PDB file of C-alpha atoms and ligand atoms in Angstrom:
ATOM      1  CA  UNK J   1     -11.737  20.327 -10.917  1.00  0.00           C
ATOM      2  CA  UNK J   2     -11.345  18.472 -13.995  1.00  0.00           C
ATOM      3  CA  UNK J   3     -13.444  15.501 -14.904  1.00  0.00           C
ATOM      4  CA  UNK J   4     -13.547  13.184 -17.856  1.00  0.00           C
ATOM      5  CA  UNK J   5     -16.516  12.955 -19.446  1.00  0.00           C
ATOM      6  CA  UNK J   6     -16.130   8.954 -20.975  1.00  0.00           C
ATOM      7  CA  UNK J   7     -18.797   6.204 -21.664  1.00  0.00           C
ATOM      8  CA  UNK J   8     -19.162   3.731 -18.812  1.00  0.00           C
ATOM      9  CA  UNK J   9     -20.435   0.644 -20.594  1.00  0.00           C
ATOM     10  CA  UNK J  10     -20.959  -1.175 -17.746  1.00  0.00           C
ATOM     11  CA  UNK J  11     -23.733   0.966 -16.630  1.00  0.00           C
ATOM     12  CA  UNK J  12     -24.718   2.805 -20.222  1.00  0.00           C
ATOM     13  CA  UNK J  13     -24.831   0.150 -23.169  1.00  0.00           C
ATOM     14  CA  UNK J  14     -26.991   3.104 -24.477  1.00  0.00           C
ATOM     15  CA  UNK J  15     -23.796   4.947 -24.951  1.00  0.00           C
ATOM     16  CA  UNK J  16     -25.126   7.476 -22.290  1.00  0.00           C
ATOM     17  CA  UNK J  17     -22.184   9.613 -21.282  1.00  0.00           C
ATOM     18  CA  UNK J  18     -21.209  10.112 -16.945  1.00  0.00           C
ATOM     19  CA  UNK J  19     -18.848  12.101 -15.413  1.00  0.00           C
ATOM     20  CA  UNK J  20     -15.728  10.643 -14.210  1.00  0.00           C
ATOM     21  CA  UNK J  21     -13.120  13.229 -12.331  1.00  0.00           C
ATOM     22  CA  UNK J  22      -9.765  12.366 -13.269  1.00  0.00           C
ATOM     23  CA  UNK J  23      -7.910   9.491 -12.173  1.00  0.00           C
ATOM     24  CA  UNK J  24      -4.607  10.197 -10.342  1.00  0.00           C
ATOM     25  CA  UNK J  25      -2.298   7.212  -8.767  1.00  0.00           C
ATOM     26  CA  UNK J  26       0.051   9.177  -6.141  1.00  0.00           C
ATOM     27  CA  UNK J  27       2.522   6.219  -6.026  1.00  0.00           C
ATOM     28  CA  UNK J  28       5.861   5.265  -7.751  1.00  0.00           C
ATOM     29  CA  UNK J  29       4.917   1.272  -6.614  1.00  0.00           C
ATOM     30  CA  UNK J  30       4.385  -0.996  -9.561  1.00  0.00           C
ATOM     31  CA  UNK J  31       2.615  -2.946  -6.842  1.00  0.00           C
ATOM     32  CA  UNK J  32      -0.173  -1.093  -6.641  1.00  0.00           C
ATOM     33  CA  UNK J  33      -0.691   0.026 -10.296  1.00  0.00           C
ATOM     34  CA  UNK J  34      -0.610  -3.665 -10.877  1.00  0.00           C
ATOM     35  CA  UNK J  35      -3.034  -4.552  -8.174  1.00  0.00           C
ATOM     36  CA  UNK J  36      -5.571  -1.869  -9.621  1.00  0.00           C
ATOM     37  CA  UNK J  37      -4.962  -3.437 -12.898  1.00  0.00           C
ATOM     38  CA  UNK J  38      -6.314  -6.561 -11.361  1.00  0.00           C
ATOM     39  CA  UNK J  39      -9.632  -4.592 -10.723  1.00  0.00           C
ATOM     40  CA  UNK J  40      -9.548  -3.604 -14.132  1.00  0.00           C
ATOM     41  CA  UNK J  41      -8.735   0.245 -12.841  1.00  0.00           C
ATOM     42  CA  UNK J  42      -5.787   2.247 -14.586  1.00  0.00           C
ATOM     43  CA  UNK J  43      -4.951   5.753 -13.656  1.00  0.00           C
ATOM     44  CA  UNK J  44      -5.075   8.661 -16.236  1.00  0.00           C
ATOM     45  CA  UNK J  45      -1.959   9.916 -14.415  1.00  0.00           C
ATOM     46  CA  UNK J  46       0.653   8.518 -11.666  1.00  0.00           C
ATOM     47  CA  UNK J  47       2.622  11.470  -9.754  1.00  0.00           C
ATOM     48  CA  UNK J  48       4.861   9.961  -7.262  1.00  0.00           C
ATOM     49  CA  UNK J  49       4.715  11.465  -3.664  1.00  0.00           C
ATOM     50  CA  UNK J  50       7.922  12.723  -2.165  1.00  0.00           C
ATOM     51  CA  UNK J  51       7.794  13.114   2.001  1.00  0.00           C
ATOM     52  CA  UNK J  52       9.760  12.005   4.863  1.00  0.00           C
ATOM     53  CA  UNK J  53       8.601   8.827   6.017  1.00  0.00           C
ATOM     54  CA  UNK J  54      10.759   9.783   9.140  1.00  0.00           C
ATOM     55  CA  UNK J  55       8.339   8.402  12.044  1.00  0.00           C
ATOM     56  CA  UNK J  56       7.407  10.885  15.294  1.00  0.00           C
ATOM     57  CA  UNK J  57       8.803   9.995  18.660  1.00  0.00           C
ATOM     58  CA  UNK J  58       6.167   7.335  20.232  1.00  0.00           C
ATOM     59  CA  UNK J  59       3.926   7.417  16.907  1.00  0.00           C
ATOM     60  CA  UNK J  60       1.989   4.619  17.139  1.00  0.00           C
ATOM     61  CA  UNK J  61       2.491   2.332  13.525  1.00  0.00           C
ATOM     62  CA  UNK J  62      -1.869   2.717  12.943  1.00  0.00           C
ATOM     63  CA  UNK J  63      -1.317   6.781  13.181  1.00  0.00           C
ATOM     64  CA  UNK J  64       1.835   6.959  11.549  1.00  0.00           C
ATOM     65  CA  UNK J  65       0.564   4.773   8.723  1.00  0.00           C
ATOM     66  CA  UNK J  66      -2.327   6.803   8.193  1.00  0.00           C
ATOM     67  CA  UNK J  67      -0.899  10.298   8.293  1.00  0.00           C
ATOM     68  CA  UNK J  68       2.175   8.847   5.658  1.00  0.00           C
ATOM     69  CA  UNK J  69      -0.433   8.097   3.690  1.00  0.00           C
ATOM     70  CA  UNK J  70      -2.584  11.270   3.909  1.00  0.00           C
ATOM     71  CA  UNK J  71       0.785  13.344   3.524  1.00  0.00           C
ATOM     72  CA  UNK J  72       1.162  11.849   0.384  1.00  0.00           C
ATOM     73  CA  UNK J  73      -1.993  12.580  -0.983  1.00  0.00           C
ATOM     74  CA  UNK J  74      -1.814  16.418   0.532  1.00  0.00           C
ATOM     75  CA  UNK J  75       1.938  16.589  -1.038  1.00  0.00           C
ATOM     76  CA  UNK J  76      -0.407  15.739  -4.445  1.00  0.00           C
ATOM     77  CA  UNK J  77      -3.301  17.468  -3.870  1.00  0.00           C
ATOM     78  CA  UNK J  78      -1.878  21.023  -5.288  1.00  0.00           C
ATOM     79  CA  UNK J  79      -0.207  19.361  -8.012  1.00  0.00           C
ATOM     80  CA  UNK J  80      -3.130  17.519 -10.206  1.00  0.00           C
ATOM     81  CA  UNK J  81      -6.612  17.809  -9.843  1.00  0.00           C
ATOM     82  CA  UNK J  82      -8.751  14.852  -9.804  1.00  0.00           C
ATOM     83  CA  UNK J  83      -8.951  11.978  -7.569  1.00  0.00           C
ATOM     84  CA  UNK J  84      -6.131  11.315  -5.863  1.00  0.00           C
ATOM     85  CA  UNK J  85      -5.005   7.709  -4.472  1.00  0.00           C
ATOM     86  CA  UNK J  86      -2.325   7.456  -2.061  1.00  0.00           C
ATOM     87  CA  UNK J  87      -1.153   4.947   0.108  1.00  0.00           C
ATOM     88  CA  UNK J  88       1.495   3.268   2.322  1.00  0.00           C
ATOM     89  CA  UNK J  89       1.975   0.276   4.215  1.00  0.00           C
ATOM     90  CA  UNK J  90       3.828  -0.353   7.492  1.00  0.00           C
ATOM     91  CA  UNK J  91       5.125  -3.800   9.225  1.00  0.00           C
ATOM     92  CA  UNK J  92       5.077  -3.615  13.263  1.00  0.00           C
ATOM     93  CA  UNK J  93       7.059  -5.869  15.504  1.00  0.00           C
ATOM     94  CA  UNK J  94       5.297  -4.626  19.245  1.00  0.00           C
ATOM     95  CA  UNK J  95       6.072  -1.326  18.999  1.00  0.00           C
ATOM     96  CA  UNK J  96       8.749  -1.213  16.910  1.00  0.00           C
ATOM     97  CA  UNK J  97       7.786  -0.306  13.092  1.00  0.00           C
ATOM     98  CA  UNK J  98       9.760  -1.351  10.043  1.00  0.00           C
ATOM     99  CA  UNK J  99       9.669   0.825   7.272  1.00  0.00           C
ATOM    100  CA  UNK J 100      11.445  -0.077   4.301  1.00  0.00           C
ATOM    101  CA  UNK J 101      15.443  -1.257   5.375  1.00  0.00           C
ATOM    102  CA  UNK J 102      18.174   1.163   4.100  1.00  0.00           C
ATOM    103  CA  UNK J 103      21.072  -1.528   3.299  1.00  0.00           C
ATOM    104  CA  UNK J 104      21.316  -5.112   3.337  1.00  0.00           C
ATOM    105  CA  UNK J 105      22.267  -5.473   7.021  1.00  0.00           C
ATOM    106  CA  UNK J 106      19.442  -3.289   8.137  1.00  0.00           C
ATOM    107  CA  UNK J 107      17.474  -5.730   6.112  1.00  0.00           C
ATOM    108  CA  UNK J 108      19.002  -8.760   7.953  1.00  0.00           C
ATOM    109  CA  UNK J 109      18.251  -7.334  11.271  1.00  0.00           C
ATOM    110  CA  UNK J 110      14.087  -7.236  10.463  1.00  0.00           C
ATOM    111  CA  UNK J 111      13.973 -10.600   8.586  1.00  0.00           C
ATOM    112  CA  UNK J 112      15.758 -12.320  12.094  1.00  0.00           C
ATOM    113  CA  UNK J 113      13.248 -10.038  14.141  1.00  0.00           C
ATOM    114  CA  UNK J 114      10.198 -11.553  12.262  1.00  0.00           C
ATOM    115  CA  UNK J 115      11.687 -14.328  11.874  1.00  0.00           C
ATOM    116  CA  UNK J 116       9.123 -17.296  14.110  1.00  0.00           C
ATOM    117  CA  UNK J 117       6.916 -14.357  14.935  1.00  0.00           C
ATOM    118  CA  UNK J 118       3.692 -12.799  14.823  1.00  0.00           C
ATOM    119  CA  UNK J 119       3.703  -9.124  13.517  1.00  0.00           C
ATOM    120  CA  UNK J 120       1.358  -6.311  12.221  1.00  0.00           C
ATOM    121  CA  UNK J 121       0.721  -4.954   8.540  1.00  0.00           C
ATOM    122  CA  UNK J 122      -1.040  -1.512   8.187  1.00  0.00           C
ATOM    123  CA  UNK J 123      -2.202  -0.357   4.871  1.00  0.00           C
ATOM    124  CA  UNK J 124      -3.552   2.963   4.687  1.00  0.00           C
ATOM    125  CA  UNK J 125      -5.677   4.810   2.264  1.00  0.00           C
ATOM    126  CA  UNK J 126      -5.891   7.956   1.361  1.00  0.00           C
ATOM    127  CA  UNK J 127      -8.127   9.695  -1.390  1.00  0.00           C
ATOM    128  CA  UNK J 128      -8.164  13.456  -2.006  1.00  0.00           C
ATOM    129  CA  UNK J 129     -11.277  14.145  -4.068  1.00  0.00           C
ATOM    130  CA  UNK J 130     -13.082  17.404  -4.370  1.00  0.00           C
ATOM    131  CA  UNK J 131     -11.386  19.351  -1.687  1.00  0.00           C
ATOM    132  CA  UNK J 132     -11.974  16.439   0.674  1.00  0.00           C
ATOM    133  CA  UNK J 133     -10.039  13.300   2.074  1.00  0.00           C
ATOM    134  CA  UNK J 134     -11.449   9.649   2.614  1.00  0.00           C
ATOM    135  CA  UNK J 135      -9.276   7.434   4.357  1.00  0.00           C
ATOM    136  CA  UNK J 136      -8.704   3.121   5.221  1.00  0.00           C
ATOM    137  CA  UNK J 137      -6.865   1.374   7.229  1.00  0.00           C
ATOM    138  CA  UNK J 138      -6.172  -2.297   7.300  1.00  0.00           C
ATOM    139  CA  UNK J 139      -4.771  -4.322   9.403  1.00  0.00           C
ATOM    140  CA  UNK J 140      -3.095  -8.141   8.516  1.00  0.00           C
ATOM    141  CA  UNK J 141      -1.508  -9.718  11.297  1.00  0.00           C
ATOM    142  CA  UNK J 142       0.893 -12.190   9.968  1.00  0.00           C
ATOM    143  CA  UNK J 143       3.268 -15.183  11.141  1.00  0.00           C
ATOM    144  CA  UNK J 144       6.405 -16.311   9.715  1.00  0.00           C
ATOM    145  CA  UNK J 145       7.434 -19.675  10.293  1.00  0.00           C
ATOM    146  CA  UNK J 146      11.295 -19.504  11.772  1.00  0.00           C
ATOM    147  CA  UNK J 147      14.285 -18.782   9.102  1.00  0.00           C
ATOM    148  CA  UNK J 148      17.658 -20.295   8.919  1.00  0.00           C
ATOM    149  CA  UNK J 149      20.640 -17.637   8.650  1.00  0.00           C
ATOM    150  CA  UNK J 150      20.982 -19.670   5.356  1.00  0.00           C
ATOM    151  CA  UNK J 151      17.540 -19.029   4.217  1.00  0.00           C
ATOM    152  CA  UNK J 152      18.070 -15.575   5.325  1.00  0.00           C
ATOM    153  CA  UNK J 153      21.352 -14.913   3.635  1.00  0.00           C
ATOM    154  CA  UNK J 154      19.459 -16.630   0.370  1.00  0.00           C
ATOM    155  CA  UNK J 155      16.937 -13.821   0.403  1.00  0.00           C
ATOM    156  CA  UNK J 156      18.992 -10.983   1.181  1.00  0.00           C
ATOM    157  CA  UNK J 157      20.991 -11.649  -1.662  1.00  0.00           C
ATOM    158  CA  UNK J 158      17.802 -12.067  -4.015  1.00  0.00           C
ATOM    159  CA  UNK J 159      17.221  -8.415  -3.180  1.00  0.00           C
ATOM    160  CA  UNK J 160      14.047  -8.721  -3.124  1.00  0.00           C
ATOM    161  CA  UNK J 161      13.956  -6.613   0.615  1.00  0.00           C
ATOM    162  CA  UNK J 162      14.313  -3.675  -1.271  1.00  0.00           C
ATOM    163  CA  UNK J 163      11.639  -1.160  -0.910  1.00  0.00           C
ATOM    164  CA  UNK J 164       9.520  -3.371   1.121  1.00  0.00           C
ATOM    165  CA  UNK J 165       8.255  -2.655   4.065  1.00  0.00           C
ATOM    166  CA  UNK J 166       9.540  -5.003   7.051  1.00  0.00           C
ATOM    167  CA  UNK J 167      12.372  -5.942   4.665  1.00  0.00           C
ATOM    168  CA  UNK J 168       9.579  -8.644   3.201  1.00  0.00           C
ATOM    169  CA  UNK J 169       7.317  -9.139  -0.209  1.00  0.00           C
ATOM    170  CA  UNK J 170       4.468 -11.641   0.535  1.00  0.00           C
ATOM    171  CA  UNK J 171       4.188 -11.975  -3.265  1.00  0.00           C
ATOM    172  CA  UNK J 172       7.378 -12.925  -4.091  1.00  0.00           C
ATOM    173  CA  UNK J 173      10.000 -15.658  -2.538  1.00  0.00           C
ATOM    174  CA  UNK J 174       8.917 -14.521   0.682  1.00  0.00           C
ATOM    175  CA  UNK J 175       5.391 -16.456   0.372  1.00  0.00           C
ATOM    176  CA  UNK J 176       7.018 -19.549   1.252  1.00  0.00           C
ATOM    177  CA  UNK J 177       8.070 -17.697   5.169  1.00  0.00           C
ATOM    178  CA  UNK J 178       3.957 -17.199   5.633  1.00  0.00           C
ATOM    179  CA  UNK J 179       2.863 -19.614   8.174  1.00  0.00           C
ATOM    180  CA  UNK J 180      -0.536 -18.190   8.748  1.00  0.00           C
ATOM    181  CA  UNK J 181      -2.161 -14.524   7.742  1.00  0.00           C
ATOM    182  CA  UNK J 182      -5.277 -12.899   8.787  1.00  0.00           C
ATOM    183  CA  UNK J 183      -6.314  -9.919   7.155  1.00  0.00           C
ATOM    184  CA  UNK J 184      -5.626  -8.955   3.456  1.00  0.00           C
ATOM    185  CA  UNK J 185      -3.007 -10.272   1.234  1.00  0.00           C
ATOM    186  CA  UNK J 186      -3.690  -7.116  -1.532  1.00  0.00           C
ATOM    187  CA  UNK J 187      -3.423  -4.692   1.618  1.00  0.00           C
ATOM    188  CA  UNK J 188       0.319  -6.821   2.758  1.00  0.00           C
ATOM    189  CA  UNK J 189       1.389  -6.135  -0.988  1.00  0.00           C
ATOM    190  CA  UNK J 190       0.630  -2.196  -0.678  1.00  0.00           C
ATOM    191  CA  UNK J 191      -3.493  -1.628  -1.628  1.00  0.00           C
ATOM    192  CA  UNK J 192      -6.687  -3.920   0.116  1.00  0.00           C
ATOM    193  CA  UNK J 193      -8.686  -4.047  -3.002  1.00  0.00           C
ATOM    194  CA  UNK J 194     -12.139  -4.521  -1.266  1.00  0.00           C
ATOM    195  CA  UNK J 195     -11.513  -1.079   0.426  1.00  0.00           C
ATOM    196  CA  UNK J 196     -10.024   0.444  -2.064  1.00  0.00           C
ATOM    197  CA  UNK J 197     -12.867  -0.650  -4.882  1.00  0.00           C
ATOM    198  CA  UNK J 198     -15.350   1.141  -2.427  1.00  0.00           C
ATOM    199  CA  UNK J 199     -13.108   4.358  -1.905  1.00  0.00           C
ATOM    200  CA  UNK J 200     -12.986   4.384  -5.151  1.00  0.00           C
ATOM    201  CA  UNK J 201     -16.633   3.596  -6.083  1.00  0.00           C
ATOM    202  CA  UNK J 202     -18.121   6.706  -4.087  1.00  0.00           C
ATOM    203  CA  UNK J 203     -16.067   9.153  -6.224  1.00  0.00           C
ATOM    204  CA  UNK J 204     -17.177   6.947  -9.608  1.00  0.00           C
ATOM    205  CA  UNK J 205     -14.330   5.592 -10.711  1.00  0.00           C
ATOM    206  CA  UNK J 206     -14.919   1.821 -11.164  1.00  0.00           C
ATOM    207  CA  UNK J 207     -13.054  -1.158 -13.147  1.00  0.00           C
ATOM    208  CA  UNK J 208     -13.920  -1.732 -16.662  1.00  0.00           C
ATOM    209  CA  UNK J 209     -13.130  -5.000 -18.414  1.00  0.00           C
ATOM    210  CA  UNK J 210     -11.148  -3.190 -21.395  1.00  0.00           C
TER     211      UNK J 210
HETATM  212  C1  LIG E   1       5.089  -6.262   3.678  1.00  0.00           C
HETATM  213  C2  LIG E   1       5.161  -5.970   2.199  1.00  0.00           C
HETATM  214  C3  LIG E   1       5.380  -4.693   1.712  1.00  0.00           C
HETATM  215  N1  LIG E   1       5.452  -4.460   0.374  1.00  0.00           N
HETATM  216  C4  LIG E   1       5.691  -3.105  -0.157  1.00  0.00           C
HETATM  217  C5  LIG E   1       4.415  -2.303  -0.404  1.00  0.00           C
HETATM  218  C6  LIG E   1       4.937  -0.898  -0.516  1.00  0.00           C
HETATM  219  O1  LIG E   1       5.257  -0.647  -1.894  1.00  0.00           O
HETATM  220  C7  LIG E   1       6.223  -0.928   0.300  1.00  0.00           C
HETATM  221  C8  LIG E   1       6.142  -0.018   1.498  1.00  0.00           C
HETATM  222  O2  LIG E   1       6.465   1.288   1.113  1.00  0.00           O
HETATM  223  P1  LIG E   1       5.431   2.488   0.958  1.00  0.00           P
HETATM  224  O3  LIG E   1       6.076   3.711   1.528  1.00  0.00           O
HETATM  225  O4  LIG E   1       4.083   2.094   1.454  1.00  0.00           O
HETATM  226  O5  LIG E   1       5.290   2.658  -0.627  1.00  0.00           O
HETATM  227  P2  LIG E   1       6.391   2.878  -1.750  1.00  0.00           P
HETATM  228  O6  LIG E   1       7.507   3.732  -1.255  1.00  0.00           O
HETATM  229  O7  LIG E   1       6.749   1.535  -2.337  1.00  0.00           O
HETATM  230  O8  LIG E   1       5.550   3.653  -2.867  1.00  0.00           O
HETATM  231  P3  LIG E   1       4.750   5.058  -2.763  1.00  0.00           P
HETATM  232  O9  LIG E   1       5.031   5.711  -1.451  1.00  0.00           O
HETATM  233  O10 LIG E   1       5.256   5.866  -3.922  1.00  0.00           O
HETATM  234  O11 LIG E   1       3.313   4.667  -2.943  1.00  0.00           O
HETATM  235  O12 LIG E   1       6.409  -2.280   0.736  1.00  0.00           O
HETATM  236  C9  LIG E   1       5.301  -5.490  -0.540  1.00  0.00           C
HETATM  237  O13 LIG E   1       5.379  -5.265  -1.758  1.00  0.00           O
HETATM  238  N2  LIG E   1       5.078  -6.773  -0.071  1.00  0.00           N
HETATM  239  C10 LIG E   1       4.988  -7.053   1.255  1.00  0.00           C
HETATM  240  O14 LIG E   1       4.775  -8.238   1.612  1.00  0.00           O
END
């Protein structure tokens, strides 16, 4: 296990020295290395996790969230050693979960789907850390208000469905479809903060203000 020994000055204005373990984000999303920027966390190291995302027959969106996630974290886990964040994020219609669309018209077929309706997103955690994995999930339920085909047509050719989940970003154009949210915006744009902050708390990694 490797651990960086660094001064925390939040806790030791002394200049007493703690161990930190290394700092791994398992994720090629800018989202999410920006959203631990906001909590004033940056990884020593990002390694991006390659796995099908291919759901099971019947999976239900809360398991299949959570085992993408900790399959990303276990693809990691003999690759760096550390503490390892991994994550993903789902959008469910009923039953039906939308990962992130393949083409433009596969993109067209969620937004009309969600389009007026109430849906489901799942963020899962995962964090590998000495030989054993913590895990969130959170759940935002989410309406959009109803889209024209024009408005729709507007946004697919923005491009900003790519790589989403649900063929949406919340933080982007696609704010102005949110009628109503419960839940956690961070955790819609790919990491809840709040849960995330604690995960990462317990294995003493915490923001600094640098
Ligand atoms: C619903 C929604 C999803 N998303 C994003 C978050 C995730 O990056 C993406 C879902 O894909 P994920 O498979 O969760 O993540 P990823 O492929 O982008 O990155 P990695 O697996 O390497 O961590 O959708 C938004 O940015 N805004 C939104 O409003």
């Amino acid at each position: 296990m490797t651990d960086i020994i660094s001064p925390r000055p939040d806790t030791s204005p002394s200049g007493d020295f703690h161990l930190r373990p290394a700092f791994i984000l398992g994720s090629a999303s800018p989202r999410r290395l920006e959203l631990l920027a906001q909590i004033g966390i940056r990884p020593d190291q990002i390694l991006p996790a390659d796995i099908d995302e291919t759901p099971k027959r019947n999976e239900e969106v809360r398991d299949y969230t959570r085992r993408m996630a900790r399959e990303k974290a276990a693809a990691l886990a003999g690759q760096a050693e550390g503490a390892i964040l991994c994550a993903d994020t789902s959008v469910a219609a009923g039953r039906r979960i939308l990962g992130k669309p393949v083409d433009a018209d596969e993109a067209r077929a969620f937004l009309r789907l969600l389009s007026g309706r109430r849906h489901r997103v799942l963020t899962a955690v995962a964090l590998a850390h000495r030989g054993r994995l913590h895990e969130r999930l959170v759940e935002t339920t989410i309406r959009l208000r109803p889209l024209s085909p024009i408005e729709i047509e507007d946004y697919i050719a923005s491009g900003e469905w790519q790589g989403k989940a649900g063929a949406y970003g919340i933080q982007g154009r696609a704010g102005a479809f949110v009628a109503w949210l419960q839940g956690s915006y961070s955790a819609v744009v790919g990491l809840p903060l709040a849960e995330t902050a604690t995960l990462l708390a317990h294995a003493g990694i915490r923001g600094t203000s640098e």
